C-alpha cells in the first residue's frame, strides 16, 4: 500500500509513469507527485530506516562546538569549561550517546578484555573456575570473553585465532583431551600476548600454570581405599597425553606400591572419558571374573557412572565395591550412598589465573612462578567407608 509522502493519504494514489527508473505516483488529494524505487517498495518501512548510533559529531553539531571539544569533555579533560562539559554530558544523555569502546581501545592498543578457553561445560569444574576469574577481572575493570573448545583440538585452534582477531590483552586456557601440538599457543608468545594455563596444562610451553597437586591427591584417595580394607583397586583414568591424567596415574601406582598391593595392568584403563565410554569401561571392569573390589576414577562423572552400573548389577557399595572420584561435583553428595571424592579449589584456581594474567598484562617484566600448586581435600562419604560409617569427613591435602 502506497502512502503519500506529503499528506499521508493512501486512498487517492495513482501511478503516473517512471522517472529515472523509479515509479512515479500522483496523490489526487493534494495533487502532489512523488516517486519510490522498486527496492524501497519491497521492504517494510521498519527495514528501510537506517540505524544510526549517536556520535561525537552529532553532539558537536547540536551544541555548535568542535568535535575535539566534545571528545575532551567526555573524557574529563581539565582544559574544558565546566559549563561546556556539563552541556556536553547533558546532550550526550539526551541523544543516548554510547562511546565507541572498540575505536577507543584500538587507539590505546588495549581492549581491557581477557580471553578464556575451556574444553567443556558439562562438568561444573570449569564454570566454577570461570566464576572465580570473572570476580577478579571485573573488579579490575576487565571484560572476560569465554569460548568452549568442546574437547576438540581443531576447535581449540579456531578459538585461539578468534581471540587473536578480537585483540584480547591476555589468554587463560585449559587444554582439550586431543591437544598434542602447541604451535597455536606459541603465536601468543610471538605477539607478546600473555598466556596462563590452568588445570590441563603442558610442559612444552614456558608460561605460568595453575594446577592442583594431582599426584598427592590421587595417592591419598587410593591410600584411603587401602586403609578401608580394599585390596584389588582398579583405576579408570583419562587420556595419557594430558599431564593431569599422568599425575593421577602416578599417584595411584605410588599408593599401591607403598602398601604392597599388586598392580594389575588390565585393571588400569586410560582413555577419553565421555559418559558413554565411562559406561563401557565400567562394564568391562565389573564383568571381570575376578573383578576389582574398588575403583579410583579420574573424575566424578566416571565414578558416578560406575556406581550406577554397580547398582544395576546388584553390587553393594561400599561392602562389595568401593568407589572414589575426583572433583566433588554437586551431585556427588546426593547419589546414594554418597561419593568419596577429591575436592578441588575451583574458585581459587579461577582467581589465581586471573590475578596472574592481570600482572602480566600490566607489567611485561613481572616475574611469576612457573607453577602455582593449590591444595585439595579428600571428602570421605559412604562409597568408600567399608570400615566406618557416618557423616562426611574432610581430609585436607597439603
Tab-separated table of C-alpha atoms in Angstrom:
chain	number	residue	atom	x	y	z
A	1	UNK	CA	0.000	0.000	0.000
A	2	UNK	CA	1.416	3.375	-1.095
A	3	UNK	CA	1.124	6.399	1.180
A	4	UNK	CA	1.524	9.995	0.014
A	5	UNK	CA	4.743	11.383	1.428
A	6	UNK	CA	3.097	14.815	1.825
A	7	UNK	CA	-0.443	14.284	3.164
A	8	UNK	CA	-0.064	10.583	4.080
A	9	UNK	CA	-3.293	9.632	2.335
A	10	UNK	CA	-3.477	6.146	0.829
A	11	UNK	CA	-6.864	6.042	-0.933
A	12	UNK	CA	-6.167	8.575	-3.669
A	13	UNK	CA	-2.796	7.390	-5.037
A	14	UNK	CA	-2.384	6.586	-8.724
A	15	UNK	CA	0.588	5.620	-10.860
A	16	UNK	CA	1.982	8.385	-13.068
A	17	UNK	CA	4.798	6.793	-15.128
A	18	UNK	CA	8.530	6.394	-14.346
A	19	UNK	CA	11.248	8.918	-13.572
A	20	UNK	CA	14.894	7.719	-13.798
A	21	UNK	CA	13.852	4.117	-13.274
A	22	UNK	CA	11.599	4.853	-10.331
A	23	UNK	CA	7.823	4.527	-10.229
A	24	UNK	CA	6.127	7.922	-10.157
A	25	UNK	CA	2.877	8.456	-8.235
A	26	UNK	CA	0.244	11.235	-8.049
A	27	UNK	CA	-1.810	11.963	-4.951
A	28	UNK	CA	-5.187	13.264	-6.175
A	29	UNK	CA	-5.973	14.633	-2.725
A	30	UNK	CA	-3.110	17.139	-2.593
A	31	UNK	CA	-2.076	16.989	-6.260
A	32	UNK	CA	1.477	16.030	-5.272
A	33	UNK	CA	3.843	13.879	-7.365
A	34	UNK	CA	6.394	11.615	-5.672
A	35	UNK	CA	8.500	8.558	-6.502
A	36	UNK	CA	9.537	5.232	-4.907
A	37	UNK	CA	12.086	2.747	-6.206
A	38	UNK	CA	11.049	-0.897	-6.509
A	39	UNK	CA	13.651	-1.706	-3.873
A	40	UNK	CA	12.029	0.725	-1.441
A	41	UNK	CA	8.575	-0.706	-2.154
A	42	UNK	CA	9.708	-4.278	-1.483
A	43	UNK	CA	10.876	-3.504	2.044
A	44	UNK	CA	8.759	-2.784	5.102
A	45	UNK	CA	9.128	0.709	6.490
A	46	UNK	CA	10.841	-0.565	9.619
A	47	UNK	CA	13.598	-2.139	7.489
A	48	UNK	CA	14.038	0.922	5.275
A	49	UNK	CA	15.014	3.113	8.173
A	50	UNK	CA	18.777	3.289	8.579
A	51	UNK	CA	20.006	2.601	12.086
A	52	UNK	CA	22.058	5.474	13.406
A	53	UNK	CA	24.099	5.499	16.570
A	54	UNK	CA	24.792	8.894	18.050
A	55	UNK	CA	28.377	10.038	17.568
A	56	UNK	CA	30.588	12.814	18.860
A	57	UNK	CA	29.879	14.635	15.589
A	58	UNK	CA	26.122	14.647	16.343
A	59	UNK	CA	26.706	16.138	19.801
A	60	UNK	CA	29.087	18.753	18.395
A	61	UNK	CA	26.576	19.833	15.713
A	62	UNK	CA	23.765	20.092	18.265
A	63	UNK	CA	25.836	22.342	20.544
A	64	UNK	CA	27.710	24.250	17.862
A	65	UNK	CA	31.135	23.274	19.176
A	66	UNK	CA	34.051	21.350	17.686
A	67	UNK	CA	34.351	17.568	17.720
A	68	UNK	CA	37.550	17.795	19.770
A	69	UNK	CA	35.770	19.886	22.414
A	70	UNK	CA	33.118	17.209	22.787
A	71	UNK	CA	35.734	14.453	22.934
A	72	UNK	CA	37.747	16.235	25.632
A	73	UNK	CA	34.615	16.985	27.635
A	74	UNK	CA	33.507	13.340	27.545
A	75	UNK	CA	36.928	12.164	28.675
A	76	UNK	CA	37.111	14.682	31.532
A	77	UNK	CA	39.968	16.878	30.288
A	78	UNK	CA	40.774	19.706	32.706
A	79	UNK	CA	41.004	22.353	29.957
A	80	UNK	CA	37.243	22.269	29.261
A	81	UNK	CA	34.997	24.877	30.865
A	82	UNK	CA	32.750	23.192	33.499
A	83	UNK	CA	29.611	24.668	31.896
A	84	UNK	CA	30.653	23.354	28.476
A	85	UNK	CA	31.409	19.933	29.945
A	86	UNK	CA	28.006	19.778	31.608
A	87	UNK	CA	26.276	20.856	28.396
A	88	UNK	CA	28.082	18.094	26.502
A	89	UNK	CA	27.181	15.488	29.122
A	90	UNK	CA	23.522	16.590	29.123
A	91	UNK	CA	23.338	16.454	25.323
A	92	UNK	CA	25.043	13.025	25.281
A	93	UNK	CA	22.399	11.762	27.701
A	94	UNK	CA	19.584	13.330	25.654
A	95	UNK	CA	20.836	11.751	22.410
A	96	UNK	CA	21.561	8.396	24.088
A	97	UNK	CA	25.248	8.578	23.173
A	98	UNK	CA	27.247	5.375	23.737
A	99	UNK	CA	31.031	5.644	23.389
A	100	UNK	CA	32.689	3.540	20.696
A	101	UNK	CA	34.794	1.469	23.048
A	102	UNK	CA	36.332	-0.570	20.227
A	103	UNK	CA	37.706	2.529	18.471
A	104	UNK	CA	38.950	3.941	21.760
A	105	UNK	CA	40.681	0.676	22.646
A	106	UNK	CA	42.339	0.462	19.234
A	107	UNK	CA	43.819	3.916	19.783
A	108	UNK	CA	45.202	2.742	23.135
A	109	UNK	CA	46.293	-0.642	21.657
A	110	UNK	CA	44.464	-2.237	24.591
A	111	UNK	CA	40.977	-3.745	24.789
A	112	UNK	CA	40.667	-4.429	28.524
A	113	UNK	CA	39.468	-7.892	27.549
A	114	UNK	CA	40.853	-11.223	28.730
A	115	UNK	CA	40.042	-14.395	26.805
A	116	UNK	CA	39.341	-17.763	28.404
A	117	UNK	CA	39.108	-21.093	26.554
A	118	UNK	CA	37.766	-24.163	28.374
A	119	UNK	CA	37.338	-27.689	26.956
A	120	UNK	CA	33.737	-28.250	28.080
A	121	UNK	CA	30.835	-27.000	30.194
A	122	UNK	CA	29.252	-30.365	31.111
A	123	UNK	CA	31.428	-30.649	34.194
A	124	UNK	CA	30.776	-27.928	36.836
A	125	UNK	CA	34.525	-27.636	37.377
A	126	UNK	CA	35.041	-25.165	34.531
A	127	UNK	CA	32.003	-22.930	35.175
A	128	UNK	CA	33.195	-22.559	38.771
A	129	UNK	CA	36.696	-21.626	37.607
A	130	UNK	CA	35.136	-19.046	35.285
A	131	UNK	CA	33.190	-17.526	38.185
A	132	UNK	CA	36.384	-17.108	40.185
A	133	UNK	CA	38.237	-15.496	37.278
A	134	UNK	CA	35.303	-13.223	36.452
A	135	UNK	CA	35.200	-11.866	40.012
A	136	UNK	CA	38.825	-10.725	39.819
A	137	UNK	CA	38.724	-9.402	36.251
A	138	UNK	CA	35.541	-7.338	36.587
A	139	UNK	CA	36.826	-5.789	39.799
A	140	UNK	CA	39.925	-4.711	37.849
A	141	UNK	CA	37.820	-3.202	35.033
A	142	UNK	CA	38.337	-6.005	32.509
A	143	UNK	CA	35.853	-7.932	30.405
A	144	UNK	CA	36.034	-11.713	30.082
A	145	UNK	CA	35.418	-13.409	26.729
A	146	UNK	CA	34.730	-17.148	27.106
A	147	UNK	CA	34.927	-19.815	24.416
A	148	UNK	CA	34.468	-23.597	24.578
A	149	UNK	CA	36.633	-25.985	22.563
A	150	UNK	CA	34.255	-28.938	23.058
A	151	UNK	CA	37.207	-31.308	23.625
A	152	UNK	CA	38.322	-30.708	20.015
A	153	UNK	CA	41.885	-29.749	19.084
A	154	UNK	CA	40.707	-28.132	15.833
A	155	UNK	CA	38.068	-26.092	17.650
A	156	UNK	CA	40.709	-25.035	20.165
A	157	UNK	CA	42.871	-23.727	17.313
A	158	UNK	CA	39.876	-21.846	15.859
A	159	UNK	CA	39.143	-20.373	19.267
A	160	UNK	CA	42.692	-19.068	19.668
A	161	UNK	CA	42.512	-17.455	16.222
A	162	UNK	CA	39.234	-15.779	17.155
A	163	UNK	CA	40.775	-14.489	20.367
A	164	UNK	CA	43.712	-13.033	18.450
A	165	UNK	CA	41.353	-11.410	15.939
A	166	UNK	CA	39.464	-9.779	18.801
A	167	UNK	CA	42.702	-8.319	20.157
A	168	UNK	CA	42.461	-9.724	23.671
A	169	UNK	CA	45.030	-8.491	26.191
A	170	UNK	CA	45.735	-11.968	27.582
A	171	UNK	CA	44.536	-15.576	27.438
A	172	UNK	CA	43.622	-18.195	30.058
A	173	UNK	CA	43.313	-21.714	28.662
A	174	UNK	CA	42.753	-25.318	29.736
A	175	UNK	CA	43.633	-27.806	27.000
A	176	UNK	CA	41.407	-30.364	25.285
A	177	UNK	CA	41.806	-34.131	25.596
A	178	UNK	CA	43.043	-34.178	21.975
A	179	UNK	CA	45.732	-31.490	22.228
A	180	UNK	CA	49.209	-32.844	21.484
A	181	UNK	CA	50.603	-29.960	19.434
A	182	UNK	CA	51.037	-26.492	20.922
A	183	UNK	CA	52.094	-24.317	17.981
A	184	UNK	CA	48.829	-22.375	18.150
A	185	UNK	CA	49.756	-21.258	21.660
A	186	UNK	CA	53.242	-20.199	20.600
A	187	UNK	CA	51.654	-17.473	18.458
A	188	UNK	CA	50.659	-15.607	21.626
A	189	UNK	CA	54.249	-15.536	22.841
A	190	UNK	CA	55.425	-14.252	19.449
A	191	UNK	CA	52.888	-11.419	19.580
A	192	UNK	CA	53.680	-10.542	23.169
A	193	UNK	CA	50.238	-11.562	24.473
A	194	UNK	CA	50.384	-13.047	27.994
A	195	UNK	CA	49.205	-16.624	28.430
A	196	UNK	CA	48.364	-18.623	31.585
A	197	UNK	CA	47.489	-22.340	31.538
A	198	UNK	CA	45.308	-23.942	34.203
A	199	UNK	CA	44.148	-27.450	35.187
A	200	UNK	CA	45.038	-29.208	31.917
A	201	UNK	CA	48.490	-27.877	31.237
A	202	UNK	CA	51.570	-28.910	29.259
A	203	UNK	CA	55.273	-28.625	29.977
A	204	UNK	CA	56.188	-27.770	26.384
A	205	UNK	CA	55.057	-24.133	26.720
A	206	UNK	CA	57.079	-21.982	29.100
A	207	UNK	CA	54.255	-19.949	30.646
A	208	UNK	CA	52.793	-19.745	34.177
A	209	UNK	CA	50.485	-22.629	35.155
A	210	UNK	CA	47.872	-23.035	37.880
A	211	UNK	CA	47.142	-26.616	38.960
A	212	UNK	CA	46.362	-28.776	41.972
A	213	UNK	CA	48.676	-31.485	43.302
A	214	UNK	CA	47.130	-34.317	41.299
A	215	UNK	CA	49.804	-36.785	42.388
A	216	UNK	CA	49.317	-36.306	46.130
A	217	UNK	CA	45.518	-36.098	45.820
A	218	UNK	CA	45.386	-39.387	43.933
A	219	UNK	CA	47.849	-41.017	46.312
A	220	UNK	CA	45.677	-40.077	49.279
A	221	UNK	CA	42.490	-41.266	47.535
A	222	UNK	CA	43.925	-44.699	46.805
A	223	UNK	CA	45.576	-44.963	50.224
A	224	UNK	CA	42.185	-44.182	51.765
A	225	UNK	CA	40.705	-47.176	49.902
A	226	UNK	CA	43.526	-49.402	51.083
A	227	UNK	CA	43.096	-48.286	54.703
A	228	UNK	CA	39.408	-49.205	54.428
A	229	UNK	CA	40.274	-52.787	53.571
A	230	UNK	CA	40.133	-52.807	49.774
A	231	UNK	CA	42.715	-54.977	48.010
A	232	UNK	CA	42.152	-55.157	44.230
A	233	UNK	CA	41.872	-51.499	43.258
A	234	UNK	CA	41.343	-50.554	39.614
A	235	UNK	CA	41.996	-47.149	38.046
A	236	UNK	CA	39.765	-45.574	35.406
A	237	UNK	CA	41.909	-42.725	34.061
A	238	UNK	CA	41.934	-40.047	31.396
A	239	UNK	CA	43.991	-39.766	28.195
A	240	UNK	CA	47.699	-40.123	28.874
A	241	UNK	CA	48.615	-37.158	26.685
A	242	UNK	CA	47.181	-34.979	29.476
A	243	UNK	CA	49.611	-34.227	32.292
A	244	UNK	CA	46.730	-34.333	34.778
A	245	UNK	CA	45.999	-37.958	33.787
A	246	UNK	CA	49.673	-38.894	34.073
A	247	UNK	CA	49.923	-37.417	37.576
A	248	UNK	CA	46.767	-39.155	38.827
A	249	UNK	CA	48.001	-42.471	37.466
A	250	UNK	CA	51.362	-41.886	39.139
A	251	UNK	CA	49.638	-41.223	42.464
A	252	UNK	CA	47.590	-44.417	42.094
A	253	UNK	CA	50.692	-46.523	41.403
A	254	UNK	CA	52.680	-44.941	44.244
A	255	UNK	CA	49.974	-45.696	46.825
A	256	UNK	CA	49.587	-49.297	45.628
A	257	UNK	CA	53.349	-49.866	45.716
A	258	UNK	CA	53.777	-48.276	49.145
A	259	UNK	CA	51.245	-50.683	50.657
A	260	UNK	CA	52.451	-53.733	48.747
A	261	UNK	CA	49.340	-54.128	46.602
A	262	UNK	CA	49.525	-55.925	43.262
A	263	UNK	CA	49.075	-53.617	40.268
A	264	UNK	CA	47.264	-55.474	37.503
A	265	UNK	CA	47.663	-53.772	34.127
A	266	UNK	CA	44.285	-54.979	32.833
A	267	UNK	CA	42.643	-53.046	35.671
A	268	UNK	CA	44.162	-49.737	34.582
A	269	UNK	CA	42.186	-48.126	31.771
A	270	UNK	CA	43.236	-44.820	30.202
A	271	UNK	CA	41.194	-43.020	27.553
A	272	UNK	CA	38.895	-40.161	26.611
A	273	UNK	CA	36.212	-40.370	29.252
A	274	UNK	CA	32.888	-39.428	27.755
A	275	UNK	CA	29.900	-40.700	29.709
A	276	UNK	CA	29.395	-43.412	27.080
A	277	UNK	CA	32.998	-44.619	27.304
A	278	UNK	CA	32.954	-44.477	31.105
A	279	UNK	CA	29.993	-46.856	30.990
A	280	UNK	CA	31.806	-49.197	28.571
A	281	UNK	CA	34.963	-49.238	30.709
A	282	UNK	CA	32.961	-49.616	33.913
A	283	UNK	CA	31.022	-52.550	32.463
A	284	UNK	CA	34.314	-54.200	31.497
A	285	UNK	CA	35.790	-53.871	34.994
A	286	UNK	CA	32.686	-55.089	36.796
A	287	UNK	CA	32.218	-58.018	34.388
A	288	UNK	CA	35.699	-59.410	35.081
A	289	UNK	CA	35.666	-62.909	36.582
A	290	UNK	CA	37.894	-61.629	39.379
A	291	UNK	CA	36.569	-58.103	39.437
A	292	UNK	CA	38.133	-55.266	41.457
A	293	UNK	CA	36.761	-54.563	44.900
A	294	UNK	CA	37.416	-50.815	44.485
A	295	UNK	CA	37.799	-48.310	41.643
A	296	UNK	CA	39.530	-44.941	41.678
A	297	UNK	CA	38.131	-42.812	38.818
A	298	UNK	CA	39.790	-39.805	37.251
A	299	UNK	CA	36.663	-37.686	37.716
A	300	UNK	CA	33.280	-37.754	39.455
A	301	UNK	CA	31.273	-38.291	36.270
A	302	UNK	CA	33.067	-41.596	35.630
A	303	UNK	CA	32.805	-42.590	39.287
A	304	UNK	CA	29.053	-41.958	39.354
A	305	UNK	CA	28.625	-43.999	36.168
A	306	UNK	CA	30.411	-46.889	37.900
A	307	UNK	CA	28.101	-46.579	40.891
A	308	UNK	CA	25.054	-46.729	38.615
A	309	UNK	CA	26.386	-49.836	36.854
A	310	UNK	CA	27.089	-51.481	40.202
A	311	UNK	CA	23.518	-50.799	41.319
A	312	UNK	CA	22.190	-52.334	38.091
A	313	UNK	CA	24.281	-55.449	38.751
A	314	UNK	CA	23.268	-55.712	42.381
A	315	UNK	CA	26.789	-54.979	43.634
A	316	UNK	CA	26.658	-53.397	47.080
A	317	UNK	CA	28.551	-50.136	47.672
A	318	UNK	CA	30.700	-49.918	49.773
A	319	UNK	CA	30.558	-53.519	51.053
A	320	UNK	CA	31.389	-55.224	47.736
A	321	UNK	CA	32.791	-52.256	45.810
A	322	UNK	CA	34.493	-49.054	46.951
A	323	UNK	CA	34.436	-46.033	44.613
A	324	UNK	CA	36.385	-42.753	44.759
A	325	UNK	CA	36.108	-39.909	42.250
A	326	UNK	CA	37.857	-36.602	41.660
A	327	UNK	CA	36.407	-33.024	41.613
A	328	UNK	CA	33.455	-33.099	44.070
A	329	UNK	CA	30.658	-32.252	41.640
A	330	UNK	CA	27.417	-31.134	43.350
A	331	UNK	CA	25.634	-34.426	42.591
A	332	UNK	CA	28.400	-36.434	44.298
A	333	UNK	CA	26.980	-35.642	47.729
A	334	UNK	CA	23.487	-36.818	46.820
A	335	UNK	CA	23.914	-40.047	44.890
A	336	UNK	CA	23.490	-42.900	47.382
A	337	UNK	CA	25.428	-43.668	49.456
A	338	UNK	CA	27.429	-40.503	48.693
A	339	UNK	CA	30.595	-40.434	46.585
A	340	UNK	CA	34.008	-40.115	48.208
A	341	UNK	CA	35.987	-37.690	46.096
A	342	UNK	CA	38.755	-35.095	45.868
A	343	UNK	CA	37.510	-31.522	46.177
A	344	UNK	CA	39.382	-29.033	44.022
A	345	UNK	CA	39.535	-25.298	44.852
A	346	UNK	CA	37.833	-24.218	41.618
A	347	UNK	CA	37.155	-20.607	42.592
A	348	UNK	CA	40.731	-20.183	43.808
A	349	UNK	CA	42.032	-21.607	40.524
A	350	UNK	CA	39.991	-19.010	38.647
A	351	UNK	CA	41.028	-16.149	40.909
A	352	UNK	CA	44.713	-17.095	40.741
A	353	UNK	CA	44.779	-17.394	36.948
A	354	UNK	CA	43.011	-14.035	36.619
A	355	UNK	CA	45.364	-12.349	39.084
A	356	UNK	CA	48.400	-13.707	37.230
A	357	UNK	CA	47.171	-12.650	33.793
A	358	UNK	CA	46.487	-9.119	35.082
A	359	UNK	CA	50.013	-8.898	36.476
A	360	UNK	CA	51.430	-9.997	33.109
A	361	UNK	CA	49.255	-7.524	31.199
A	362	UNK	CA	50.121	-4.588	33.465
A	363	UNK	CA	53.865	-5.283	33.618
A	364	UNK	CA	55.578	-7.274	30.882
A	365	UNK	CA	58.709	-7.522	33.027
A	366	UNK	CA	56.976	-9.070	36.034
A	367	UNK	CA	58.414	-12.431	37.098
A	368	UNK	CA	55.863	-15.028	38.188
A	369	UNK	CA	56.439	-18.584	39.474
A	370	UNK	CA	56.498	-21.297	36.825
A	371	UNK	CA	53.619	-23.057	38.567
A	372	UNK	CA	51.127	-22.496	41.353
A	373	UNK	CA	50.082	-25.753	43.042
A	374	UNK	CA	46.886	-25.413	45.078
A	375	UNK	CA	45.647	-27.623	47.900
A	376	UNK	CA	42.812	-30.140	47.642
A	377	UNK	CA	40.632	-32.027	50.113
A	378	UNK	CA	39.654	-35.673	50.345
A	379	UNK	CA	35.901	-35.702	51.011
A	380	UNK	CA	35.023	-39.065	52.538
A	381	UNK	CA	31.453	-40.286	52.016
A	382	UNK	CA	29.637	-43.603	52.008
A	383	UNK	CA	31.025	-45.052	48.763
A	384	UNK	CA	34.337	-45.999	50.400
A	385	UNK	CA	33.621	-46.305	54.111
A	386	UNK	CA	33.679	-50.068	54.404
A	387	UNK	CA	35.095	-49.993	57.934
A	388	UNK	CA	33.449	-46.895	59.398
A	389	UNK	CA	30.025	-45.424	58.617
A	390	UNK	CA	28.978	-41.892	59.443
A	391	UNK	CA	28.941	-38.330	58.207
A	392	UNK	CA	31.076	-36.747	55.516
A	393	UNK	CA	34.710	-36.411	56.519
A	394	UNK	CA	37.240	-33.947	55.129
A	395	UNK	CA	40.975	-34.576	54.874
A	396	UNK	CA	42.976	-31.580	53.684
A	397	UNK	CA	45.865	-32.391	51.354
A	398	UNK	CA	48.875	-30.174	51.870
